[in-house]
PDB file of C-alpha atoms and ligand atoms in Angstrom:
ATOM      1  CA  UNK A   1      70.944 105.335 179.671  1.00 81.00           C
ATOM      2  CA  UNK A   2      72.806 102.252 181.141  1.00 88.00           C
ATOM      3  CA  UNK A   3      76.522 104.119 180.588  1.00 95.00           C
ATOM      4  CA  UNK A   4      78.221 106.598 182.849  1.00 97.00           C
ATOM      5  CA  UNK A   5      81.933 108.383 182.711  1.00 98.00           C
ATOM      6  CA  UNK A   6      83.632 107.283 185.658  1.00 97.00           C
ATOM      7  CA  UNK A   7      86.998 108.769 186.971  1.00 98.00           C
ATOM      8  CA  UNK A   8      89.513 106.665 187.989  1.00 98.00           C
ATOM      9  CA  UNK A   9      92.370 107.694 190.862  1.00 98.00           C
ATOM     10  CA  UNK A  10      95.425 108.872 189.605  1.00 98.00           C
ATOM     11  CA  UNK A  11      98.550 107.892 191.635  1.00 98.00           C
ATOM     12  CA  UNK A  12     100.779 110.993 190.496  1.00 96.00           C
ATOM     13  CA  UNK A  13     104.219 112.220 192.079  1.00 97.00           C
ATOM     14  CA  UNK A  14     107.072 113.827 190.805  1.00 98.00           C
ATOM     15  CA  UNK A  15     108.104 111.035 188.521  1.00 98.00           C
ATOM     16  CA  UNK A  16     104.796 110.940 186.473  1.00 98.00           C
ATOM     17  CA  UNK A  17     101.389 109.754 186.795  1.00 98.00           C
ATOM     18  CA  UNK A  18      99.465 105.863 187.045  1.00 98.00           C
ATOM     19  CA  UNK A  19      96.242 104.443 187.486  1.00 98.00           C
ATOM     20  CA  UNK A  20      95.704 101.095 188.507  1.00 98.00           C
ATOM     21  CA  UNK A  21      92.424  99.136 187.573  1.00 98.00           C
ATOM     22  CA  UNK A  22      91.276  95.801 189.561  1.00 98.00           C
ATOM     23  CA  UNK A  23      87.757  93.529 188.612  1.00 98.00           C
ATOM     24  CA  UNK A  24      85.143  94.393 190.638  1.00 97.00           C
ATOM     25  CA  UNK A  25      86.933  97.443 192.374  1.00 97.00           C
ATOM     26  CA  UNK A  26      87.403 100.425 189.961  1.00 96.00           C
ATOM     27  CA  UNK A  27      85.760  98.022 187.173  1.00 97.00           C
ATOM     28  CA  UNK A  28      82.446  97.061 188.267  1.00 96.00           C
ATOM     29  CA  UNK A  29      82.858  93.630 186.741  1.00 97.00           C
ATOM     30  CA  UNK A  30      85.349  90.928 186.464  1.00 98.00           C
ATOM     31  CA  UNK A  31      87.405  91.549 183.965  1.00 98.00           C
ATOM     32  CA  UNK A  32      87.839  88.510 181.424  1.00 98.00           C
ATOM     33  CA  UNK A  33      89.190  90.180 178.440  1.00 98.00           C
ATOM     34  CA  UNK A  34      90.769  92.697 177.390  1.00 98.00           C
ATOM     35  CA  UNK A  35      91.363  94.201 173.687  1.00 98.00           C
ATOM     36  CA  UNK A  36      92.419  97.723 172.529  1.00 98.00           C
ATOM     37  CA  UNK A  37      92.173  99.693 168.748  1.00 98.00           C
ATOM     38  CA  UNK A  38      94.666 102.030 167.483  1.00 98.00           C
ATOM     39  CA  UNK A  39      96.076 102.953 163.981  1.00 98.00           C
ATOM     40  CA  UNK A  40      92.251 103.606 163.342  1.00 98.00           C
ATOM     41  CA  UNK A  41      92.074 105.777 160.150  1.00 96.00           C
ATOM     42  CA  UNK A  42      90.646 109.368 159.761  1.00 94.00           C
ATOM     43  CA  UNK A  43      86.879 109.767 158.802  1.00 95.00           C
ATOM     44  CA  UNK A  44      86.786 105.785 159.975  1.00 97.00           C
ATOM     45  CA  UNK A  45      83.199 104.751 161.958  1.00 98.00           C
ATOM     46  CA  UNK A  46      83.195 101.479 163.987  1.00 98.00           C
ATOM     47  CA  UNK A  47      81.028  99.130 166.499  1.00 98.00           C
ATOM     48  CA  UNK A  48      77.560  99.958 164.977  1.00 98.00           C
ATOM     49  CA  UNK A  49      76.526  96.877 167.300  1.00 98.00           C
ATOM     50  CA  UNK A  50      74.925  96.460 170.850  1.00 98.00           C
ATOM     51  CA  UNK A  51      76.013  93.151 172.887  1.00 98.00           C
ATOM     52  CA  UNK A  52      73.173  90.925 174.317  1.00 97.00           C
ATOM     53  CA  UNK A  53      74.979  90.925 177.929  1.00 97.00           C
ATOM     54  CA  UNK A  54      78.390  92.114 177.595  1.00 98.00           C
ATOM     55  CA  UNK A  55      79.420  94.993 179.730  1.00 98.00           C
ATOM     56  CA  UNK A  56      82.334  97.081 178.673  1.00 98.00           C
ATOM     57  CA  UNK A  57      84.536  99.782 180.428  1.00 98.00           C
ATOM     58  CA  UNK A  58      85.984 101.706 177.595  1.00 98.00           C
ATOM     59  CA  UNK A  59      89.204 104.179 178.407  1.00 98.00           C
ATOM     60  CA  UNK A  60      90.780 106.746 175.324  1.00 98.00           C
ATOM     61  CA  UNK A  61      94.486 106.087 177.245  1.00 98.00           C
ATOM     62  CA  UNK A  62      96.161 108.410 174.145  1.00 98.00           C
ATOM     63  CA  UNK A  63      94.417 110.756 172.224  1.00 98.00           C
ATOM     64  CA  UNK A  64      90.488 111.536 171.780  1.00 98.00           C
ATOM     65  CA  UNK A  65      87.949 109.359 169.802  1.00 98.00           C
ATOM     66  CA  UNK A  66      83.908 110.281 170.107  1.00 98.00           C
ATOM     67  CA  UNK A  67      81.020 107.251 171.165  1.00 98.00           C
ATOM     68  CA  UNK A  68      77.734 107.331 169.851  1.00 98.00           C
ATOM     69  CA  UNK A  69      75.316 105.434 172.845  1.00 98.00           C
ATOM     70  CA  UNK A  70      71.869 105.109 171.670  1.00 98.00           C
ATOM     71  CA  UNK A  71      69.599 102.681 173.980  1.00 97.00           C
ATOM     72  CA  UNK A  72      66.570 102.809 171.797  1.00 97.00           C
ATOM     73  CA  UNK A  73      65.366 105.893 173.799  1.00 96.00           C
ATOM     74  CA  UNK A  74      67.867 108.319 173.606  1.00 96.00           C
ATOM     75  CA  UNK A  75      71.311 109.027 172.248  1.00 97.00           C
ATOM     76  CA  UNK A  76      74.296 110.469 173.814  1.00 97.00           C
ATOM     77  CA  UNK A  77      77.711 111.718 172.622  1.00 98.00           C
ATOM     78  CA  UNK A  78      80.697 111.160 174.883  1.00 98.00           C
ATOM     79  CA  UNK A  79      84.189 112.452 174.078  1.00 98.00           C
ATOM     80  CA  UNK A  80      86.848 110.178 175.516  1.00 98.00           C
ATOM     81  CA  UNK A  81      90.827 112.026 176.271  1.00 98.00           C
ATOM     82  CA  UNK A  82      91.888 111.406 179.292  1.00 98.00           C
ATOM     83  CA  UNK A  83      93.644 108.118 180.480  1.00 98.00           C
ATOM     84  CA  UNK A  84      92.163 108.321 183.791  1.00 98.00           C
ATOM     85  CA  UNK A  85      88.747 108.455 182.319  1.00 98.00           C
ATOM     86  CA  UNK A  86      86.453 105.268 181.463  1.00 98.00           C
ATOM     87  CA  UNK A  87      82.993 104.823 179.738  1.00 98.00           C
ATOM     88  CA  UNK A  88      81.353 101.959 181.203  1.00 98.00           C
ATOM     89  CA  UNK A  89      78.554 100.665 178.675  1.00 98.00           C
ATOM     90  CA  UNK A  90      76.063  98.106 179.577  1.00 98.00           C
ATOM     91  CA  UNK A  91      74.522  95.699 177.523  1.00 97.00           C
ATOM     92  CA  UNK A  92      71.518  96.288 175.135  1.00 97.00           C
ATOM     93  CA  UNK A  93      73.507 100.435 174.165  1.00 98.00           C
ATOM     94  CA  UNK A  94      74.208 100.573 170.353  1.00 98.00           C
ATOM     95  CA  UNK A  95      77.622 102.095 170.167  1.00 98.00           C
ATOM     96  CA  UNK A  96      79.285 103.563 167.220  1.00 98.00           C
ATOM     97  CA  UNK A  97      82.940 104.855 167.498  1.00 98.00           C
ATOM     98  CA  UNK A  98      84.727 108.147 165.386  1.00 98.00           C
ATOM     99  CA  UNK A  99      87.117 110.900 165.075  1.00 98.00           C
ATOM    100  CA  UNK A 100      89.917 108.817 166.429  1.00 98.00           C
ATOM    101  CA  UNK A 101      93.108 111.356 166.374  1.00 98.00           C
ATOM    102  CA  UNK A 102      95.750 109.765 165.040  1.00 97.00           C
ATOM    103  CA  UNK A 103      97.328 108.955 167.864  1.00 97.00           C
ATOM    104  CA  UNK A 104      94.225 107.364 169.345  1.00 98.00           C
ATOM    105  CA  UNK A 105      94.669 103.897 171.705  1.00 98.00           C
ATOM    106  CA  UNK A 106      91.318 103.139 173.034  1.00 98.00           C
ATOM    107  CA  UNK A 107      91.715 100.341 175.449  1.00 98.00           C
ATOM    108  CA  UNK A 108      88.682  98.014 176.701  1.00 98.00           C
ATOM    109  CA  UNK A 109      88.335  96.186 179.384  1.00 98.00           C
ATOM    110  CA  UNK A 110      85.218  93.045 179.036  1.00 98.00           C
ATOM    111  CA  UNK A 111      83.425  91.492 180.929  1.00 98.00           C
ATOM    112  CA  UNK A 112      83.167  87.980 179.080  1.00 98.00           C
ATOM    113  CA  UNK A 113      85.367  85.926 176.220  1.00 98.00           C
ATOM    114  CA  UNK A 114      84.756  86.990 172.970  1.00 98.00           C
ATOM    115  CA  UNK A 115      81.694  85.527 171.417  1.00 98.00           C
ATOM    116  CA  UNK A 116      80.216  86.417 168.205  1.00 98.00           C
ATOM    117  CA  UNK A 117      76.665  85.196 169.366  1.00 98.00           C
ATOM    118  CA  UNK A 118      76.376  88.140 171.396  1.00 98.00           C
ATOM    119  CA  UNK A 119      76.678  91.066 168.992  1.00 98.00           C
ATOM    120  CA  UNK A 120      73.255  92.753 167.591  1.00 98.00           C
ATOM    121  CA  UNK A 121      75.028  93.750 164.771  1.00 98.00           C
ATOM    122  CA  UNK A 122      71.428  94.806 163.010  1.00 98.00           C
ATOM    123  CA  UNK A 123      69.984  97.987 163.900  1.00 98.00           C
ATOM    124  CA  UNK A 124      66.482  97.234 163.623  1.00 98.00           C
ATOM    125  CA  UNK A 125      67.033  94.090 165.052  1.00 98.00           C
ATOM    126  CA  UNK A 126      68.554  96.262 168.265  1.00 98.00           C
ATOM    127  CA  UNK A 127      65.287  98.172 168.689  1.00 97.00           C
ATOM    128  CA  UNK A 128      62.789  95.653 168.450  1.00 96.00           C
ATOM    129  CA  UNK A 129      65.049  93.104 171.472  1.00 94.00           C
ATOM    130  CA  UNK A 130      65.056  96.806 174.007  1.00 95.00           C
ATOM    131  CA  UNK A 131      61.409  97.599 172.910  1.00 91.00           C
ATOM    132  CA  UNK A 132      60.601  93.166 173.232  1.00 88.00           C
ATOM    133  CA  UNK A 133      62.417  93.342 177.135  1.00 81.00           C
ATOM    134  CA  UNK A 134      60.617  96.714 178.031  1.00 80.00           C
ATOM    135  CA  UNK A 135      57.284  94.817 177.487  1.00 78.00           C
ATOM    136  CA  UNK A 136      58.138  91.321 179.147  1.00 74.00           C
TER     137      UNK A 136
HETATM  138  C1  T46 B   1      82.885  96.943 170.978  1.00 79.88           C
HETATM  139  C2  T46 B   1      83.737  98.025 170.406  1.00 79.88           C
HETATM  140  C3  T46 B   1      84.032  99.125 171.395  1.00 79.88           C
HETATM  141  C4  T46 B   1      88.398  89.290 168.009  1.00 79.88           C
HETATM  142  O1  T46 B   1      88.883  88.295 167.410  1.00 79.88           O
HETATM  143  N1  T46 B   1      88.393  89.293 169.379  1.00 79.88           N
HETATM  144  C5  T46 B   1      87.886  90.350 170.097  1.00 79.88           C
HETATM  145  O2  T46 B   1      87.900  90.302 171.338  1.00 79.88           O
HETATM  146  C6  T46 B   1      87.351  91.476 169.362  1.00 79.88           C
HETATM  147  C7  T46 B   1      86.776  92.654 170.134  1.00 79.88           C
HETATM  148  C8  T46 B   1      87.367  91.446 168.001  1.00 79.88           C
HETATM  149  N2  T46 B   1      87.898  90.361 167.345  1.00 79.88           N
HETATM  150  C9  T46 B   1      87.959  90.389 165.875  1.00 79.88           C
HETATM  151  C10 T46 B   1      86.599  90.326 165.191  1.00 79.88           C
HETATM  152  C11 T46 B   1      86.802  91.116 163.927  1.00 79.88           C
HETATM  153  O3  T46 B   1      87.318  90.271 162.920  1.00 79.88           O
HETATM  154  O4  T46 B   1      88.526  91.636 165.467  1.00 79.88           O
HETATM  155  C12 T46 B   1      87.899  92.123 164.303  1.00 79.88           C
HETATM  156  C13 T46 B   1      87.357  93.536 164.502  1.00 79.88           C
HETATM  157  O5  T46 B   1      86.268  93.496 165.447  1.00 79.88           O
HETATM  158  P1  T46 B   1      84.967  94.435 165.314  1.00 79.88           P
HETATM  159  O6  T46 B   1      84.667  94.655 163.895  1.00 79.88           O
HETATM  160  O7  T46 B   1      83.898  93.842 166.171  1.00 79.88           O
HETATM  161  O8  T46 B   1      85.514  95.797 165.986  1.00 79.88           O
HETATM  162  P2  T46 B   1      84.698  97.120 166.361  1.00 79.88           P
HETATM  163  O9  T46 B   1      85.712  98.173 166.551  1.00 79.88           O
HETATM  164  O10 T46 B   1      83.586  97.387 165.445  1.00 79.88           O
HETATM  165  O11 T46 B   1      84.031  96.753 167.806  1.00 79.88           O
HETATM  166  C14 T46 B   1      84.854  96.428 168.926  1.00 79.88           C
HETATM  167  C15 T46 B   1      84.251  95.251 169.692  1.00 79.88           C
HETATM  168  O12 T46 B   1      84.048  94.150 168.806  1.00 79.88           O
HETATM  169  C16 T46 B   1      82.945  95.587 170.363  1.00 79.88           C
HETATM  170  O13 T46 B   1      82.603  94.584 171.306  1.00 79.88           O
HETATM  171  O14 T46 B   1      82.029  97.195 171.821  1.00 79.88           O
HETATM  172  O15 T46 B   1      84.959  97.552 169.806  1.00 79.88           O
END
């Protein structure tokens, strides 16, 4: 699976705690956009999309939400709470998102402009472009 929790320093003294993220350093990409959902309601499921080539660094700065990764192999379940934590995702992972707490911000940092043309928004369409590039 093309994901992986990474753990970012935390610059903490007696006044409170900060992490600091820079393109290319913590984030393994430049960062060209970045977006964040909150107010998400309870029992709510999002994403169910992969991206063609967008790679995403996903961090749960308040609150806990769950990811579903699936790369057409196998699936994963990832619990995002801590603001010093971030789920990089590749390109070509389904994601789903769900049980945001109320007080969920989930904050993502991209590594292109938004573009519509790169969502696989189609399951079955998902599968059959990881299963095409496994064969090529
Ligand atoms: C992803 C997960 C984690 C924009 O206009 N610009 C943007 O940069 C984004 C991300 C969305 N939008 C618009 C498009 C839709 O009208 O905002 C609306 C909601 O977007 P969407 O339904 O795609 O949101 P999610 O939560 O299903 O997925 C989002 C990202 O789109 C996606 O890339 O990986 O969060």
């Amino acid at each position: 699976m093309k994901s992986r929790l990474v753990n970012f320093q935390q610059h903490g003294d007696k006044r409170g705690m900060l992490v600091a993220l820079e393109s290319n350093k913590e984030i393994p990409f430049a960062i060209k956009r970045v977006y964040y959902l909150y107010d998400t309601k309870i029992g709510v499921h999002r994403g169910f999309h992969a991206h063609k080539s967008l790679e995403q660094i996903l961090i749960c700065i308040s609150g806990e939400c769950c990811i579903h990764l699936d790369d057409g192999k196998e699936t994963q379940e990832v619990i995002l709470n801590k603001p010093y934590e971030g789920l990089y995702i590749a390109n070509d992972i389904w994601r789903e998102m769900y049980n945001f707490s109320s007080n969920a911000v989930l904050l993502v940092l991209a590594s292109e402009l938004y573009n519509e043309a790169d969502y696989i928004r189609d399951y079955k369409e998902f599968l059959q472009s990881v299963n095409q590039e496994e064969n090529t």
